[in-house]
Coordinates of N, CA, C and O in Angstrom, one line a residue:
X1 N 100.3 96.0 88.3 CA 99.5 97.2 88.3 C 98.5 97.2 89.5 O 98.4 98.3 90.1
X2 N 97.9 96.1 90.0 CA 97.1 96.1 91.2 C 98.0 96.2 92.5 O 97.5 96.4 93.6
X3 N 98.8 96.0 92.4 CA 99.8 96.1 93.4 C 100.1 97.7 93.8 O 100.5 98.2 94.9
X4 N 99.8 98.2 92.7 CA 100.3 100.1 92.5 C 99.1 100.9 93.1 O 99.0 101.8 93.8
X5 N 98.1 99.8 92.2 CA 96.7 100.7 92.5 C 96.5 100.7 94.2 O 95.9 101.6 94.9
X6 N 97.0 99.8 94.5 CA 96.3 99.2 96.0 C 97.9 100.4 96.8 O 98.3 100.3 97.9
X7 N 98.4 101.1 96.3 CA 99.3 102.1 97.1 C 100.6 101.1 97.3 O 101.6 101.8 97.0
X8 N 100.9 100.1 97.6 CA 101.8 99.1 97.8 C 103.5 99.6 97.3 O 103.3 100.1 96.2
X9 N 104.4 99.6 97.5 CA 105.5 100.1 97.4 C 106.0 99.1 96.3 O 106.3 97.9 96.7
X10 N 106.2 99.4 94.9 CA 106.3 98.8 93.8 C 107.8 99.2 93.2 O 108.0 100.4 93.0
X11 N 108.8 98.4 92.8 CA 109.7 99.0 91.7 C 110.2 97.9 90.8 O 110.3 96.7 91.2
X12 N 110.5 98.2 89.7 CA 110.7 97.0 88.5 C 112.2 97.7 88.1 O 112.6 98.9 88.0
X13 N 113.0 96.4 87.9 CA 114.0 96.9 87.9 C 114.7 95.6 86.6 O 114.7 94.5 87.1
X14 N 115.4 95.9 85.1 CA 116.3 94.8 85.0 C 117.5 94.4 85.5 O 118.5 95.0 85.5
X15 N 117.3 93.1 86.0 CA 118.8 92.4 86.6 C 120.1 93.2 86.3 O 121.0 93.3 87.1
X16 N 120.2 93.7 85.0 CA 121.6 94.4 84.9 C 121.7 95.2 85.3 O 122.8 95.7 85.5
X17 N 120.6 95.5 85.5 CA 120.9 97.5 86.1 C 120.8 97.5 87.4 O 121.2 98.6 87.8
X18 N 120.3 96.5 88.5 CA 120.3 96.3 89.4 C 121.4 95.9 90.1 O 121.6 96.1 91.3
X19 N 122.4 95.2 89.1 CA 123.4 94.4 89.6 C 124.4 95.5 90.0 O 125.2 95.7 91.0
X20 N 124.2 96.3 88.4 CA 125.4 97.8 88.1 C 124.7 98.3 89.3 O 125.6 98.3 90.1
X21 N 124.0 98.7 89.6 CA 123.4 99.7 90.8 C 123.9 99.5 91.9 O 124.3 100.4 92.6
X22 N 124.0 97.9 92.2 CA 124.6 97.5 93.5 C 126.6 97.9 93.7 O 127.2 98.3 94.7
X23 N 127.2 97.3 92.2 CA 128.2 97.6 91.9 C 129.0 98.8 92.4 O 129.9 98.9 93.2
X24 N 128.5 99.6 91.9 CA 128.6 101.0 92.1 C 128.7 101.3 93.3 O 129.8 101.7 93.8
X25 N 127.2 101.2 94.2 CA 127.6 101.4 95.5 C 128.3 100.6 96.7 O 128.4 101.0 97.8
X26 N 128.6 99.0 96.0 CA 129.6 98.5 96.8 C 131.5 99.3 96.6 O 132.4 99.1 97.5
X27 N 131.6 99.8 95.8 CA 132.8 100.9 95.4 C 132.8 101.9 95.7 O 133.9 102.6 95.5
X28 N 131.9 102.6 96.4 CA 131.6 103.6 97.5 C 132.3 102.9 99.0 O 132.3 101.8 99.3
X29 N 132.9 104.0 99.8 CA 133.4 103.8 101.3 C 132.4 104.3 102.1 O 132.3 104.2 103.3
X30 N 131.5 104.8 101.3 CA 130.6 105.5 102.5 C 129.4 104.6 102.9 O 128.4 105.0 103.4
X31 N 129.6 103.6 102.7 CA 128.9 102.9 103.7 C 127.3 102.8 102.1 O 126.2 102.3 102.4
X32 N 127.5 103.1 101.1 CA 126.6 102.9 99.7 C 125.7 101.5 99.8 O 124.4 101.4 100.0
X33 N 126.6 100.2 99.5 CA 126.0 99.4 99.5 C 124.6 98.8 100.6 O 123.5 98.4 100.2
X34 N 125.1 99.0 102.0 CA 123.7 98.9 102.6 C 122.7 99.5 103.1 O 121.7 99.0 103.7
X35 N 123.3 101.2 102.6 CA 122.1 101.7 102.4 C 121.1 101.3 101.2 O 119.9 101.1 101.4
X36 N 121.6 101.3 100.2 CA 121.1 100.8 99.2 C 120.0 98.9 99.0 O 119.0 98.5 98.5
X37 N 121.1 98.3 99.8 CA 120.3 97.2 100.4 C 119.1 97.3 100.9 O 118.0 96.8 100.7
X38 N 119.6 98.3 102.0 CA 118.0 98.9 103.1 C 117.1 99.5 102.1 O 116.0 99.2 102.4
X39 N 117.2 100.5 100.8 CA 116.7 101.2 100.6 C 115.4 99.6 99.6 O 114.2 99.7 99.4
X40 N 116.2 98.6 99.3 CA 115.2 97.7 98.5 C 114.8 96.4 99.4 O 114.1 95.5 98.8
X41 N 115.0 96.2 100.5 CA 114.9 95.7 101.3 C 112.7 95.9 102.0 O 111.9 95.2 102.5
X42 N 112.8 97.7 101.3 CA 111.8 98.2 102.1 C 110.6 98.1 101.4 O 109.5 98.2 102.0
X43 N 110.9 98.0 99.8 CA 109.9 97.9 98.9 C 109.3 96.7 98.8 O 110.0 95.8 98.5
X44 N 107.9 96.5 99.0 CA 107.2 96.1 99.1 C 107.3 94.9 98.1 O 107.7 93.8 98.5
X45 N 107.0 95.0 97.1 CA 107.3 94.1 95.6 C 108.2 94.6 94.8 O 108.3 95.8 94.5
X46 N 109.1 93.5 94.5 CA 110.3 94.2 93.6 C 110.0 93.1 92.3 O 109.9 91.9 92.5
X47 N 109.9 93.5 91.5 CA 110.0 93.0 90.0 C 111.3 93.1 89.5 O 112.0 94.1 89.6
X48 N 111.8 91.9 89.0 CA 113.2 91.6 88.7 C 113.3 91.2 87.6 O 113.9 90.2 87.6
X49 N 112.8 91.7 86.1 CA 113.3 91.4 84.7 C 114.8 90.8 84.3 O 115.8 91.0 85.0
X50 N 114.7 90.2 83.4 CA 115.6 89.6 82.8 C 116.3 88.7 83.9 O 117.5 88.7 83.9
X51 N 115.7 88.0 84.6 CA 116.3 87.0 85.7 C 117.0 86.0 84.7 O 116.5 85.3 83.8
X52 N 118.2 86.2 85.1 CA 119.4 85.0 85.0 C 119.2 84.4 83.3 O 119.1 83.3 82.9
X53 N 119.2 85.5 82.4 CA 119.2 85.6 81.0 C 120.9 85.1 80.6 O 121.1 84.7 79.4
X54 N 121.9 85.2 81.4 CA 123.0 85.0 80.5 C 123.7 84.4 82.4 O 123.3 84.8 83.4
X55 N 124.6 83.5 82.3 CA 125.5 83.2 83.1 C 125.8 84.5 84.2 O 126.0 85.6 83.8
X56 N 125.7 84.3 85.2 CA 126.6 85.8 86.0 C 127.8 85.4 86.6 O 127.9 84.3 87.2
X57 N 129.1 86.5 86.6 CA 130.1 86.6 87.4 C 130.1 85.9 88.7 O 129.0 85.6 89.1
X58 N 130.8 85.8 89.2 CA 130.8 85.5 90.9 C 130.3 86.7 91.4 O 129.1 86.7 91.4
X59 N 131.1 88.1 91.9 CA 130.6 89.1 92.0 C 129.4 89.2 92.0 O 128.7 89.5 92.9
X60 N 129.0 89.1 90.6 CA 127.3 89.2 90.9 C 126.5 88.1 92.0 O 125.9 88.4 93.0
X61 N 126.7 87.4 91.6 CA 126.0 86.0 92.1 C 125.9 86.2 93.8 O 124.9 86.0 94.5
X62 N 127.3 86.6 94.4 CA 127.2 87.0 96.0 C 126.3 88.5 96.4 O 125.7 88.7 97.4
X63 N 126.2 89.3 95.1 CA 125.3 90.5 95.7 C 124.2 90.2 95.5 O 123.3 90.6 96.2
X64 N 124.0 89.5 94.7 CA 122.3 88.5 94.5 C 122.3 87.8 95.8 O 121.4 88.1 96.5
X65 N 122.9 87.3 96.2 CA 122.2 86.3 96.9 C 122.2 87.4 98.6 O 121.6 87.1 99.6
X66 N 123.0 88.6 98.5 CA 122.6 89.6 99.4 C 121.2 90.2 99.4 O 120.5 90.3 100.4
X67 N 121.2 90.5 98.4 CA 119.7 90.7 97.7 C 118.7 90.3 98.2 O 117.8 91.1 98.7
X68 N 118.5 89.3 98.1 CA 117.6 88.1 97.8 C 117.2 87.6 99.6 O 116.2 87.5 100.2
X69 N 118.8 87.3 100.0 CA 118.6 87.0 101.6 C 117.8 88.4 102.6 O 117.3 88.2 103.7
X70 N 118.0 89.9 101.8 CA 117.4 90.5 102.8 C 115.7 91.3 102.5 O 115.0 92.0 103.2
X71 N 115.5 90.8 101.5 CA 114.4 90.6 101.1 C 113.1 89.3 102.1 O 111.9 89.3 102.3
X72 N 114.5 88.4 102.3 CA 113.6 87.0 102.9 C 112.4 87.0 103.6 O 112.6 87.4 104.7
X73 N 111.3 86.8 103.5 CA 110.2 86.4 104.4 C 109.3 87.9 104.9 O 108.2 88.1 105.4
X74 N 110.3 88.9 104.4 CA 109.6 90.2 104.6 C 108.8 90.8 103.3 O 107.7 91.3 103.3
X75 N 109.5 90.8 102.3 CA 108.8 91.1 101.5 C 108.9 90.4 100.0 O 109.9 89.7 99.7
X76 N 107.5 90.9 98.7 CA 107.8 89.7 97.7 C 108.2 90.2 96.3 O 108.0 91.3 95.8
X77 N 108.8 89.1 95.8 CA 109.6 89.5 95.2 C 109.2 88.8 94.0 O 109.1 87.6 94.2
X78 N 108.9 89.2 92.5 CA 108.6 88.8 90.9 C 109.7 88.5 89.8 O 110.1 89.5 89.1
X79 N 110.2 86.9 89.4 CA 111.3 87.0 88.7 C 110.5 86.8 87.5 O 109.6 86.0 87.5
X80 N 110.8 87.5 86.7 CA 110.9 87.2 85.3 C 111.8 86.9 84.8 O 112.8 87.6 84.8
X81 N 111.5 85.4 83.9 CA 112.8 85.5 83.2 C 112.0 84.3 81.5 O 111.0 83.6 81.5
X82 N 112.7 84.5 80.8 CA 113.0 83.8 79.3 C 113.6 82.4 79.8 O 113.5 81.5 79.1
X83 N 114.4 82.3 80.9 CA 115.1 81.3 80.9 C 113.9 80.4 82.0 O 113.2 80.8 82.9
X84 N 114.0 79.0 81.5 CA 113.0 78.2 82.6 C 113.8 77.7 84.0 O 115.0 77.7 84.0
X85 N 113.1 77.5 85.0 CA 113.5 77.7 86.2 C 115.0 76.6 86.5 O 116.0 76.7 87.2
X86 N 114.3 75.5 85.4 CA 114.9 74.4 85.6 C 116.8 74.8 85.5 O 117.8 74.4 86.2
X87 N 116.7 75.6 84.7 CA 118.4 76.6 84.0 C 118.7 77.7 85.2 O 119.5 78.6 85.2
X88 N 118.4 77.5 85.6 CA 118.5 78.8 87.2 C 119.8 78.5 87.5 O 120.8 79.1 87.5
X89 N 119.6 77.3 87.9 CA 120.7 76.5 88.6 C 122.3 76.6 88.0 O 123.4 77.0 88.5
X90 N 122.0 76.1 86.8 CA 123.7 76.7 85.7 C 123.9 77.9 85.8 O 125.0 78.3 86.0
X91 N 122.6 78.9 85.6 CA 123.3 80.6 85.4 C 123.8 81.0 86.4 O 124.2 82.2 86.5
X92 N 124.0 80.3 87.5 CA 124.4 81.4 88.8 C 126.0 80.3 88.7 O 127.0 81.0 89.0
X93 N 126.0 79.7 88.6 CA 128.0 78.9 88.5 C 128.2 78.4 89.7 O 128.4 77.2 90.1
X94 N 128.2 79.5 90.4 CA 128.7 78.9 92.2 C 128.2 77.7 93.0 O 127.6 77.9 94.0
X95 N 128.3 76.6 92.7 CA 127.1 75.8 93.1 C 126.9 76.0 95.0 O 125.8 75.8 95.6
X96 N 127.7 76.4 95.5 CA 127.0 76.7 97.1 C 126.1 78.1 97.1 O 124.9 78.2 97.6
X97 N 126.6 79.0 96.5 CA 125.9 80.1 96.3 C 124.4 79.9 95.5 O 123.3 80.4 95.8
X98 N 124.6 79.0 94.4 CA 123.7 78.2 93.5 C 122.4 78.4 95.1 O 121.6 79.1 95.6
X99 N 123.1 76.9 95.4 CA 122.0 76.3 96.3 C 121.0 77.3 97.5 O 119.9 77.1 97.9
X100 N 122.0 78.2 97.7 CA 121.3 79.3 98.6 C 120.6 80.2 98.3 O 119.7 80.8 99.0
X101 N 121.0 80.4 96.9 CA 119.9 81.5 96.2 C 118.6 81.1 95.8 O 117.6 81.8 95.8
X102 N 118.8 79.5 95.2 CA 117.6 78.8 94.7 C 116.4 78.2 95.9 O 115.2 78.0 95.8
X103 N 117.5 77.9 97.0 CA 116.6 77.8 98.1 C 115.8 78.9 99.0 O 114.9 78.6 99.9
X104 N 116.2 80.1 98.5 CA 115.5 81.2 99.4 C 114.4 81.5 98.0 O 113.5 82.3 98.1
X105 N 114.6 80.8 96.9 CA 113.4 82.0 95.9 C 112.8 80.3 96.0 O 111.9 80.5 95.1
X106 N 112.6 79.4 96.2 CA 111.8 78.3 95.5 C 111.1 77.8 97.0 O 110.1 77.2 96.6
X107 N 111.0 77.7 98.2 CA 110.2 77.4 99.1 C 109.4 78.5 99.2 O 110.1 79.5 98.9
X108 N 108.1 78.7 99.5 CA 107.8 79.8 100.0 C 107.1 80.5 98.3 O 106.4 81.6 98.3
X109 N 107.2 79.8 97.5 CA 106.8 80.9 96.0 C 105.6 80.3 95.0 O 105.0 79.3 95.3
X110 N 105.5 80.8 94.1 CA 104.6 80.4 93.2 C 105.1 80.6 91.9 O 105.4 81.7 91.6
X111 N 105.2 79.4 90.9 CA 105.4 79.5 89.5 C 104.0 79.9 88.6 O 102.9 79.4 88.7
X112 N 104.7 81.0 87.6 CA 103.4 81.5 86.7 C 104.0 81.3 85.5 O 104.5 82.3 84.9
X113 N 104.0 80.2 84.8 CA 104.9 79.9 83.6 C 103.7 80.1 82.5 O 102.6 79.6 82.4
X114 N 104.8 81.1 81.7 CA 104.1 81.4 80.2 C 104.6 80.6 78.9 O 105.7 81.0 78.5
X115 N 103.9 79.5 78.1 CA 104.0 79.5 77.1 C 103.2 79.1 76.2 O 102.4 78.2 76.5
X116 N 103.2 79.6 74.8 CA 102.3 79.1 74.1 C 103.3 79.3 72.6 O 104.6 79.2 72.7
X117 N 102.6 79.4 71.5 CA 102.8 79.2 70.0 C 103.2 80.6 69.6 O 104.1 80.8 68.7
X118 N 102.6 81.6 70.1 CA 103.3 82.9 70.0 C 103.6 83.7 70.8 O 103.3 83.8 72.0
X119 N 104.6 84.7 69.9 CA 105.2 85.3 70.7 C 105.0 86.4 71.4 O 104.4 87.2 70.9
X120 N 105.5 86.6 72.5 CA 105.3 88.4 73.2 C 105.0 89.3 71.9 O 103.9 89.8 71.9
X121 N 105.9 89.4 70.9 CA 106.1 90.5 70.2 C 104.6 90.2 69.0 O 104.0 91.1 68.7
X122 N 104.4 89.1 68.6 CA 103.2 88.6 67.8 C 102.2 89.2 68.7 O 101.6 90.2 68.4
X123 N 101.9 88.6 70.0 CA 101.0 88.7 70.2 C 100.2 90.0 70.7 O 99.0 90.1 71.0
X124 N 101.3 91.1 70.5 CA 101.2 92.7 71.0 C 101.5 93.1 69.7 O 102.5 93.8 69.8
X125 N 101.3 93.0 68.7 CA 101.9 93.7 67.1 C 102.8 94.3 67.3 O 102.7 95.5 67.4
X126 N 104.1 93.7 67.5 CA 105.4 94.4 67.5 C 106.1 93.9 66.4 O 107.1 94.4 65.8
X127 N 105.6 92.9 66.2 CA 106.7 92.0 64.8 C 108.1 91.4 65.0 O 108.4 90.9 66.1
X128 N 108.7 91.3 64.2 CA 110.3 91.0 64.6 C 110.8 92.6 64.6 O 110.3 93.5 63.9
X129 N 112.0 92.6 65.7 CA 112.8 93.4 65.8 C 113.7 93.4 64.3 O 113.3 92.7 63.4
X130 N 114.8 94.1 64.0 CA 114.9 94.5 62.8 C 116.2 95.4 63.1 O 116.7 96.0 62.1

């Protein structure tokens, strides 16, 4: 939110829809994919929900790590995820791709690890889902 307030070029996006996003325009001839790259390359802070909640395809794993490399050093980037960092490493499979992805997001960053006794949904009166 302070990031928004302060004017800052802000977009929150979940992993899956980001991946399908990229998908899509890598299946485009018109040249889709790196515009698209360029177009998140430019934002300022990118918030990334649902980081590495379930195993990813190969496919995914190389547009992530496109992602991620053109992002590098220029601008920052917020993983959220359920899964702890330590599991990063299994969800992505590729172990070379593994290593490149984890080495561009872990030098250079800051861990903000949440936990306690309750939950997101307790602690906002949401309850159990149903």
């Amino acid at each position: 939110m302070k990031a928004c307030r302060q004017h800052h070029k802000v977009k929150y996006v979940r992993l899956p829809e980001l991946l399908d996003e990229f998908m899509v325009a890598k299946n485009e001839a018109d040249g889709s994919f790196l515009k698209l790259l360029n177009r998140y390359k430019r934002v300022e802070l990118l918030i990334i929900d649902e980081w590495l909640l379930t195993t990813l395809p190969a496919v995914h794993i190389y547009t992530l790590f496109e992602i991620i490399e053109a992002r590098l050093k220029a601008t920052s980037t917020f993983f959220c995820s359920q899964t702890a960092p330590k599991r990063w490493y299994e969800k992505l499979g590729d172990a070379l791709v593994a290593d490149a992805i984890l080495d561009r997001v872990v030098h250079d960053s800051y861990n903000v690890l949440l936990d306690g006794e309750i939950s997101m949904r307790e602690r906002h009166g949401l309850g159990a889902f149903k």
